Coordinates of C-alpha atoms in Angstrom, one line a residue:
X1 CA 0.0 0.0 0.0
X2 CA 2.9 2.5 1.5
X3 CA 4.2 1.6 -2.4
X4 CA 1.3 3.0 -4.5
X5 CA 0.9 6.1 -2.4
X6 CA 4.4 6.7 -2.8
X7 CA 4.0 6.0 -6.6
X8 CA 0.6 8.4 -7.0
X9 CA 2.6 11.2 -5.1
X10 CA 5.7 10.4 -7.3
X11 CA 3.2 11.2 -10.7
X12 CA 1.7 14.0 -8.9
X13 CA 4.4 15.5 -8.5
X14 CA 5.7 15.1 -12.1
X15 CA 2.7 16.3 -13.3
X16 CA 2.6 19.7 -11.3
X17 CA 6.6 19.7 -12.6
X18 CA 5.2 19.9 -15.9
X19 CA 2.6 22.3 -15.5
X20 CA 5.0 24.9 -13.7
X21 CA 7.5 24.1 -16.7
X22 CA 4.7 25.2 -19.0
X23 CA 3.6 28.4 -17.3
X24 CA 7.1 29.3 -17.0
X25 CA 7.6 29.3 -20.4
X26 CA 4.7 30.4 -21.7
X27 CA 4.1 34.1 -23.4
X28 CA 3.6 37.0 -20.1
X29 CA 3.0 33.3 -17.7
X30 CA -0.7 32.8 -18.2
X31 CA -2.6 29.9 -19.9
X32 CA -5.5 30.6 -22.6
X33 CA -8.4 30.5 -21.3
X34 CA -10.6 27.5 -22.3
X35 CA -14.2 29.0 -22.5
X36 CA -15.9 28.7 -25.7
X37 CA -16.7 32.2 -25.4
X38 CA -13.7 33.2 -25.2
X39 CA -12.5 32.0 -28.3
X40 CA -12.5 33.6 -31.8
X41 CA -12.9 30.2 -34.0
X42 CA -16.4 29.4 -31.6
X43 CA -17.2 33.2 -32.4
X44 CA -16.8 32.8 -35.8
X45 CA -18.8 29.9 -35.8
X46 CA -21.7 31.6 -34.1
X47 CA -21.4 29.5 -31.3
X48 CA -21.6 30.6 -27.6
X49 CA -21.5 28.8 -24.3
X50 CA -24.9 27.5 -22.6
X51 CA -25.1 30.6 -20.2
X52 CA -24.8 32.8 -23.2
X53 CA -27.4 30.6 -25.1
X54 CA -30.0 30.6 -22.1
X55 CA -29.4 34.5 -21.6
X56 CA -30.3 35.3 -25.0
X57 CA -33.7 32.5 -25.0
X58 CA -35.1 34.3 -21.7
X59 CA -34.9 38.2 -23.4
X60 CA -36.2 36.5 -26.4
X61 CA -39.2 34.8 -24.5
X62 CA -38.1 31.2 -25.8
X63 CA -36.1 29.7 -22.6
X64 CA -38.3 26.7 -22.6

């Protein structure tokens, strides 16, 4: 048991490695952001996230 804990902290570890590695190195240290709204392909498309969506149905009358 001792083992896989030790093993699960070992990949947890690796992985927050990684992550630091990558904001370290990325453009002013941020990450993009991953809403759909925020992005101009999903924009382009004409397609918004559901709060978005259910905004525009209840000024519209049609949230049902």
């Amino acid at each position: 048991m001792i083992e896989t804990l030790l093993l699960s902290v070992l990949i947890i570890a690796i992985c927050m490695a990684l992550l630091l590695v990558k904001l370290l190195f990325r453009k002013n240290g941020e990450f993009t952001s991953q809403h759909i709204h925020d992005s101009k392909a999903m924009k382009d498309r004409g397609i918004h996230c559901v709060v978005d969506q259910d905004r525009e149905a209840r000024k519209k009358g049609k949230a049902f």
